[in-house]
Short mmCIF file of C-alpha atoms in Angstrom, two decimals:
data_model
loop_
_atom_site.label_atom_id
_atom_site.label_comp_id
_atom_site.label_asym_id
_atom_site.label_seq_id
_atom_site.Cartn_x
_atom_site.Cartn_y
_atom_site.Cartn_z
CA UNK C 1 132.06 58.55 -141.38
CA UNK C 2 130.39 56.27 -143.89
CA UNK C 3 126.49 55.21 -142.57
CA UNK C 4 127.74 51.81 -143.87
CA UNK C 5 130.70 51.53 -141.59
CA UNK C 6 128.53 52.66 -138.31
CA UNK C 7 125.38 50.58 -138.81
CA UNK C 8 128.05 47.40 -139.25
CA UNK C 9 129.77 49.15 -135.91
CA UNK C 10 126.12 49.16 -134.06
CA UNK C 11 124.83 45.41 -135.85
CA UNK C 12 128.59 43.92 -134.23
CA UNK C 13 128.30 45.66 -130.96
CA UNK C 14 124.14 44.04 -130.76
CA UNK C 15 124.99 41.05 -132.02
CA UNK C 16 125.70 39.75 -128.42
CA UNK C 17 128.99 41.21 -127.88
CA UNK C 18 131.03 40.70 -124.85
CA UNK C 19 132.24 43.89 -123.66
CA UNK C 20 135.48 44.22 -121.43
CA UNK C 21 135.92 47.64 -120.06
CA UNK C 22 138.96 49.20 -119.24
CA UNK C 23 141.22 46.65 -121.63
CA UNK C 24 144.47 47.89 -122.80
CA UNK C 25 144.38 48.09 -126.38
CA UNK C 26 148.14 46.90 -126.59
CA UNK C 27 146.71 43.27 -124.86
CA UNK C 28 144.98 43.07 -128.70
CA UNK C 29 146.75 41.23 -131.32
CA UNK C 30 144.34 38.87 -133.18
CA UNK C 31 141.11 37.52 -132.96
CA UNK C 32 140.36 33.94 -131.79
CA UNK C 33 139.21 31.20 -134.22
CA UNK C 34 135.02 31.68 -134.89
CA UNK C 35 134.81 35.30 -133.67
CA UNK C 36 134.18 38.74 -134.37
CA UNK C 37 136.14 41.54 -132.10
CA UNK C 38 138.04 44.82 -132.05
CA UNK C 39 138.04 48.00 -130.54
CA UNK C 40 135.75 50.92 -130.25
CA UNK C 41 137.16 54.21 -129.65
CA UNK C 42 134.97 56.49 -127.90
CA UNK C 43 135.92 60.28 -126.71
CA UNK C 44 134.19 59.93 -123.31
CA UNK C 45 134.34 58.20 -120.23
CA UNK C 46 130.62 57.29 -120.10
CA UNK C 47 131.27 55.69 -123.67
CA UNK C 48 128.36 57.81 -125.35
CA UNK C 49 130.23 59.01 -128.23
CA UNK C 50 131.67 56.67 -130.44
CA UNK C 51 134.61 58.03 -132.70
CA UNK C 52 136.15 55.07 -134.30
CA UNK C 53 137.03 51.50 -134.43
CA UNK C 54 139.44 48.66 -135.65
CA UNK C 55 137.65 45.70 -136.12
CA UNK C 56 137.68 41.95 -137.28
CA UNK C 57 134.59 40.28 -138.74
CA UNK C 58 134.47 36.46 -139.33
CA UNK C 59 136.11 36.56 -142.34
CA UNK C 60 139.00 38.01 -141.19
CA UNK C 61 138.78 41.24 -142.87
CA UNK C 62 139.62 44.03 -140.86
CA UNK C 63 137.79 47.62 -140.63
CA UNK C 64 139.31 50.84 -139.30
CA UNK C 65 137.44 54.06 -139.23
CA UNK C 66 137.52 57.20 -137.61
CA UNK C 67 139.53 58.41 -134.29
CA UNK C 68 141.52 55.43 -132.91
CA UNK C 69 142.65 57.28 -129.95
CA UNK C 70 140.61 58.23 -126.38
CA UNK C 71 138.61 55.90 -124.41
CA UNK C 72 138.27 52.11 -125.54
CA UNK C 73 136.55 49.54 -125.22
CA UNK C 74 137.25 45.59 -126.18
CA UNK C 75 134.88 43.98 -128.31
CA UNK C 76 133.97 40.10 -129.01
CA UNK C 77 131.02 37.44 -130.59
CA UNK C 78 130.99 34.34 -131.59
CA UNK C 79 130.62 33.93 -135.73
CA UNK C 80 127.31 31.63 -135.43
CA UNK C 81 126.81 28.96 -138.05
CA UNK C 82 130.81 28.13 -137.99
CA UNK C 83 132.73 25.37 -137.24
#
């Protein structure tokens, strides 16, 4: 996995990320208006071992990497600065 990819991963996740546990990942389809969110894949319960992702920035470009398959976990932030 690209450096690149998983610092964006970790900056998303800090960047005041509200985190749903236990989410189906088939409840996903689209991000709302003015947010960032996705799904981290993960190959442990305890969520200590992150393997991939699909995610949405504020542009609307989406980002998949790695394993999208195991444990997940929903993620979501506000774009701050937008209207």
């Amino acid at each position: 996995m690209s450096r690149r990819i998983l610092a964006g991963a970790a900056a998303f996740a800090a960047a005041g990320a509200i985190l749903l546990p236990g989410t189906p990942a088939q409840a996903y389809s689209a991000c709302p208006t003015n947010t960032e969110c996705g799904w981290l894949y993960y190959s442990d319960a305890a969520h200590t071992n992150e393997i991939g992702g699909h995610t949405t920035n504020c542009e609307g470009v989406v980002q998949s990497w790695g394993i999208q398959s195991g444990y997940s976990q929903y993620i979501q932030s506000g774009c701050g600065g937008l209207s």
